[in-house]
């Protein structure tokens, strides 16, 4: 018997609060990865490409694991997946703390944290929100969950800077590992069963649809494919900036604190941007919202790299790019739910997120590789600008309507 039949009901308020706390806690250490790059490569004599490749593996495996974690959550509920993900994430941070060779670093920071994130990140939270919250709660809950992850990015980098300066980077990673374990008791709230008025969004439910049928339907749907392709750019830009921005600013002669505070400002602005995006997703065309977000990112990045880096320009860049940071998530997740409904939402959004993480892999890896080749990050910055412009165009042909289902997949009378 599925576990969902014995789960108690929990109020939407508690579900949203606990889900947001999970998103905050799991996003924080991951968003602080760039703070550990220079201390680790200085201590062990590695190149930036070595550290960058570890985080690139993390991004890729996060994406690889996300559809499978989503499928398990769709079938058995989010609670078990969140707990296993939190354990893997915490273990990865511990291994990273004691990594003295590139191989061990790649296992800890790459493999373990990557698969851990696929099981306990805000993506699983959004999938749970789509299933167990009343329909009227969902758009703003998607924005709130994304914003909470952003607020984790605001909180953790400054705390990480202070901890690194006071206790060293290894102990800081251990503190972060302990914080991730808090996810497990919070996940109990997402083990609830739906709260009465969870009406279906999107096309009519298809109770006999298999996972294979759902995937075939999605990848034959042109608008879904365009959405997935556009999401690649989001991952490329975000992962590159998260990992390499502190080093870029240090190369420009700024202090490590400026890099930490810029990441923090990105997180704070992102909280506002994600909430605003969730609100706008209910009031304007989602495809146009995505197009404007990607265009805005390209403009912000181009302006930042054309102006000499100072503390003021760095913080201003943090604010501008932060408002657009994860604001792509509410309209993207809402479009997936609109097209296909909620039954396989976690899995189908997981495949969109896989594209996002392939972009993240390339953004982080190319950032480190091209820096070692060219001695600067210019090529990757301009590639980010170009990709933003392409994604703005890719999202425009998307049709914002439910998929037409074959009669065989419609519910029986």
PDB file of N, CA, C and O in Angstrom, residues 255-290:
ATOM      1  N   UNK A 255      38.844  42.344  -2.199  1.00  0.00           N
ATOM      2  CA  UNK A 255      39.023  41.407  -1.094  1.00  0.00           C
ATOM      3  C   UNK A 255      38.059  40.233  -1.209  1.00  0.00           C
ATOM      4  O   UNK A 255      37.048  40.296  -1.922  1.00  0.00           O
ATOM      5  N   UNK A 256      38.371  39.160  -0.480  1.00  0.00           N
ATOM      6  CA  UNK A 256      37.493  37.995  -0.462  1.00  0.00           C
ATOM      7  C   UNK A 256      36.126  38.358   0.098  1.00  0.00           C
ATOM      8  O   UNK A 256      35.111  37.770  -0.290  1.00  0.00           O
ATOM      9  N   UNK A 257      36.093  39.322   1.005  1.00  0.00           N
ATOM     10  CA  UNK A 257      34.811  39.726   1.596  1.00  0.00           C
ATOM     11  C   UNK A 257      33.869  40.288   0.545  1.00  0.00           C
ATOM     12  O   UNK A 257      32.651  40.084   0.620  1.00  0.00           O
ATOM     13  N   UNK A 258      34.410  40.991  -0.456  1.00  0.00           N
ATOM     14  CA  UNK A 258      33.563  41.542  -1.520  1.00  0.00           C
ATOM     15  C   UNK A 258      32.896  40.413  -2.298  1.00  0.00           C
ATOM     16  O   UNK A 258      31.706  40.468  -2.611  1.00  0.00           O
ATOM     17  N   UNK A 259      33.667  39.342  -2.587  1.00  0.00           N
ATOM     18  CA  UNK A 259      33.084  38.202  -3.280  1.00  0.00           C
ATOM     19  C   UNK A 259      31.991  37.540  -2.466  1.00  0.00           C
ATOM     20  O   UNK A 259      30.926  37.212  -2.992  1.00  0.00           O
ATOM     21  N   UNK A 260      32.245  37.374  -1.165  1.00  0.00           N
ATOM     22  CA  UNK A 260      31.239  36.760  -0.303  1.00  0.00           C
ATOM     23  C   UNK A 260      29.983  37.593  -0.205  1.00  0.00           C
ATOM     24  O   UNK A 260      28.867  37.072  -0.283  1.00  0.00           O
ATOM     25  N   UNK A 261      30.153  38.900  -0.049  1.00  0.00           N
ATOM     26  CA  UNK A 261      28.985  39.772   0.067  1.00  0.00           C
ATOM     27  C   UNK A 261      28.247  39.922  -1.259  1.00  0.00           C
ATOM     28  O   UNK A 261      27.025  40.095  -1.276  1.00  0.00           O
ATOM     29  N   UNK A 262      28.974  39.831  -2.372  1.00  0.00           N
ATOM     30  CA  UNK A 262      28.288  39.880  -3.665  1.00  0.00           C
ATOM     31  C   UNK A 262      27.400  38.652  -3.845  1.00  0.00           C
ATOM     32  O   UNK A 262      26.249  38.764  -4.297  1.00  0.00           O
ATOM     33  N   UNK A 263      27.914  37.468  -3.474  1.00  0.00           N
ATOM     34  CA  UNK A 263      27.084  36.269  -3.524  1.00  0.00           C
ATOM     35  C   UNK A 263      25.887  36.398  -2.588  1.00  0.00           C
ATOM     36  O   UNK A 263      24.774  35.974  -2.907  1.00  0.00           O
ATOM     37  N   UNK A 264      26.122  36.994  -1.422  1.00  0.00           N
ATOM     38  CA  UNK A 264      25.030  37.168  -0.466  1.00  0.00           C
ATOM     39  C   UNK A 264      23.962  38.107  -1.006  1.00  0.00           C
ATOM     40  O   UNK A 264      22.757  37.852  -0.870  1.00  0.00           O
ATOM     41  N   UNK A 265      24.396  39.192  -1.639  1.00  0.00           N
ATOM     42  CA  UNK A 265      23.446  40.148  -2.220  1.00  0.00           C
ATOM     43  C   UNK A 265      22.660  39.494  -3.350  1.00  0.00           C
ATOM     44  O   UNK A 265      21.453  39.746  -3.507  1.00  0.00           O
ATOM     45  N   UNK A 266      23.340  38.651  -4.138  1.00  0.00           N
ATOM     46  CA  UNK A 266      22.628  37.909  -5.181  1.00  0.00           C
ATOM     47  C   UNK A 266      21.501  37.094  -4.562  1.00  0.00           C
ATOM     48  O   UNK A 266      20.363  37.081  -5.044  1.00  0.00           O
ATOM     49  N   UNK A 267      21.817  36.414  -3.452  1.00  0.00           N
ATOM     50  CA  UNK A 267      20.802  35.605  -2.789  1.00  0.00           C
ATOM     51  C   UNK A 267      19.649  36.426  -2.261  1.00  0.00           C
ATOM     52  O   UNK A 267      18.482  36.042  -2.391  1.00  0.00           O
ATOM     53  N   UNK A 268      19.951  37.578  -1.655  1.00  0.00           N
ATOM     54  CA  UNK A 268      18.891  38.419  -1.098  1.00  0.00           C
ATOM     55  C   UNK A 268      18.009  38.985  -2.211  1.00  0.00           C
ATOM     56  O   UNK A 268      16.776  38.964  -2.123  1.00  0.00           O
ATOM     57  N   UNK A 269      18.644  39.494  -3.267  1.00  0.00           N
ATOM     58  CA  UNK A 269      17.870  40.024  -4.390  1.00  0.00           C
ATOM     59  C   UNK A 269      17.078  38.918  -5.074  1.00  0.00           C
ATOM     60  O   UNK A 269      15.957  39.140  -5.548  1.00  0.00           O
ATOM     61  N   UNK A 270      17.655  37.729  -5.097  1.00  0.00           N
ATOM     62  CA  UNK A 270      16.971  36.601  -5.708  1.00  0.00           C
ATOM     63  C   UNK A 270      15.695  36.238  -4.969  1.00  0.00           C
ATOM     64  O   UNK A 270      14.707  35.809  -5.572  1.00  0.00           O
ATOM     65  N   UNK A 271      15.717  36.389  -3.643  1.00  0.00           N
ATOM     66  CA  UNK A 271      14.506  36.114  -2.875  1.00  0.00           C
ATOM     67  C   UNK A 271      13.367  37.017  -3.347  1.00  0.00           C
ATOM     68  O   UNK A 271      12.242  36.559  -3.575  1.00  0.00           O
ATOM     69  N   UNK A 272      13.683  38.298  -3.527  1.00  0.00           N
ATOM     70  CA  UNK A 272      12.674  39.234  -4.023  1.00  0.00           C
ATOM     71  C   UNK A 272      12.292  38.911  -5.468  1.00  0.00           C
ATOM     72  O   UNK A 272      11.106  38.927  -5.833  1.00  0.00           O
ATOM     73  N   UNK A 273      13.299  38.595  -6.287  1.00  0.00           N
ATOM     74  CA  UNK A 273      13.022  38.291  -7.683  1.00  0.00           C
ATOM     75  C   UNK A 273      12.184  37.039  -7.864  1.00  0.00           C
ATOM     76  O   UNK A 273      11.294  36.999  -8.718  1.00  0.00           O
ATOM     77  N   UNK A 274      12.448  36.018  -7.057  1.00  0.00           N
ATOM     78  CA  UNK A 274      11.688  34.776  -7.168  1.00  0.00           C
ATOM     79  C   UNK A 274      10.239  34.962  -6.735  1.00  0.00           C
ATOM     80  O   UNK A 274       9.316  34.443  -7.366  1.00  0.00           O
ATOM     81  N   UNK A 275      10.039  35.704  -5.637  1.00  0.00           N
ATOM     82  CA  UNK A 275       8.671  35.998  -5.211  1.00  0.00           C
ATOM     83  C   UNK A 275       7.939  36.818  -6.266  1.00  0.00           C
ATOM     84  O   UNK A 275       6.775  36.553  -6.583  1.00  0.00           O
ATOM     85  N   UNK A 276       8.635  37.805  -6.815  1.00  0.00           N
ATOM     86  CA  UNK A 276       8.023  38.616  -7.862  1.00  0.00           C
ATOM     87  C   UNK A 276       7.708  37.800  -9.095  1.00  0.00           C
ATOM     88  O   UNK A 276       6.654  37.968  -9.723  1.00  0.00           O
ATOM     89  N   UNK A 277       8.596  36.861  -9.436  1.00  0.00           N
ATOM     90  CA  UNK A 277       8.365  36.009 -10.596  1.00  0.00           C
ATOM     91  C   UNK A 277       7.170  35.092 -10.365  1.00  0.00           C
ATOM     92  O   UNK A 277       6.365  34.858 -11.279  1.00  0.00           O
ATOM     93  N   UNK A 278       7.048  34.560  -9.135  1.00  0.00           N
ATOM     94  CA  UNK A 278       5.878  33.741  -8.818  1.00  0.00           C
ATOM     95  C   UNK A 278       4.588  34.529  -8.952  1.00  0.00           C
ATOM     96  O   UNK A 278       3.581  34.024  -9.460  1.00  0.00           O
ATOM     97  N   UNK A 279       4.620  35.776  -8.502  1.00  0.00           N
ATOM     98  CA  UNK A 279       3.442  36.642  -8.602  1.00  0.00           C
ATOM     99  C   UNK A 279       3.126  36.952 -10.057  1.00  0.00           C
ATOM    100  O   UNK A 279       1.972  36.872 -10.492  1.00  0.00           O
ATOM    101  N   UNK A 280       4.171  37.286 -10.845  1.00  0.00           N
ATOM    102  CA  UNK A 280       3.962  37.622 -12.254  1.00  0.00           C
ATOM    103  C   UNK A 280       3.511  36.409 -13.067  1.00  0.00           C
ATOM    104  O   UNK A 280       2.810  36.556 -14.078  1.00  0.00           O
ATOM    105  N   UNK A 281       3.906  35.204 -12.637  1.00  0.00           N
ATOM    106  CA  UNK A 281       3.529  33.990 -13.368  1.00  0.00           C
ATOM    107  C   UNK A 281       2.024  33.782 -13.416  1.00  0.00           C
ATOM    108  O   UNK A 281       1.514  33.078 -14.294  1.00  0.00           O
ATOM    109  N   UNK A 282       1.322  34.385 -12.472  1.00  0.00           N
ATOM    110  CA  UNK A 282      -0.135  34.260 -12.455  1.00  0.00           C
ATOM    111  C   UNK A 282      -0.812  35.414 -13.187  1.00  0.00           C
ATOM    112  O   UNK A 282      -2.040  35.429 -13.306  1.00  0.00           O
ATOM    113  N   UNK A 283      -0.031  36.378 -13.661  1.00  0.00           N
ATOM    114  CA  UNK A 283      -0.616  37.606 -14.220  1.00  0.00           C
ATOM    115  C   UNK A 283      -0.131  37.974 -15.614  1.00  0.00           C
ATOM    116  O   UNK A 283      -0.605  38.942 -16.184  1.00  0.00           O
ATOM    117  N   UNK A 284       0.833  37.254 -16.152  1.00  0.00           N
ATOM    118  CA  UNK A 284       1.307  37.568 -17.497  1.00  0.00           C
ATOM    119  C   UNK A 284       1.766  36.284 -18.175  1.00  0.00           C
ATOM    120  O   UNK A 284       1.867  35.228 -17.551  1.00  0.00           O
ATOM    121  N   UNK A 285       2.030  36.395 -19.458  1.00  0.00           N
ATOM    122  CA  UNK A 285       2.509  35.251 -20.230  1.00  0.00           C
ATOM    123  C   UNK A 285       3.822  34.734 -19.638  1.00  0.00           C
ATOM    124  O   UNK A 285       4.783  35.486 -19.473  1.00  0.00           O
ATOM    125  N   UNK A 286       3.869  33.447 -19.348  1.00  0.00           N
ATOM    126  CA  UNK A 286       5.059  32.857 -18.740  1.00  0.00           C
ATOM    127  C   UNK A 286       6.216  32.814 -19.725  1.00  0.00           C
ATOM    128  O   UNK A 286       7.383  32.987 -19.342  1.00  0.00           O
ATOM    129  N   UNK A 287       5.936  32.592 -21.000  1.00  0.00           N
ATOM    130  CA  UNK A 287       7.019  32.550 -21.987  1.00  0.00           C
ATOM    131  C   UNK A 287       7.652  33.925 -22.164  1.00  0.00           C
ATOM    132  O   UNK A 287       8.875  34.040 -22.283  1.00  0.00           O
ATOM    133  N   UNK A 288       6.817  34.967 -22.141  1.00  0.00           N
ATOM    134  CA  UNK A 288       7.367  36.315 -22.245  1.00  0.00           C
ATOM    135  C   UNK A 288       8.131  36.691 -20.982  1.00  0.00           C
ATOM    136  O   UNK A 288       9.164  37.365 -21.044  1.00  0.00           O
ATOM    137  N   UNK A 289       7.657  36.245 -19.849  1.00  0.00           N
ATOM    138  CA  UNK A 289       8.385  36.488 -18.604  1.00  0.00           C
ATOM    139  C   UNK A 289       9.773  35.853 -18.667  1.00  0.00           C
ATOM    140  O   UNK A 289      10.775  36.491 -18.320  1.00  0.00           O
ATOM    141  N   UNK A 290       9.851  34.609 -19.145  1.00  0.00           N
ATOM    142  CA  UNK A 290      11.148  33.948 -19.273  1.00  0.00           C
ATOM    143  C   UNK A 290      12.046  34.676 -20.266  1.00  0.00           C
ATOM    144  O   UNK A 290      13.247  34.849 -20.026  1.00  0.00           O
TER     145      UNK A 290
END
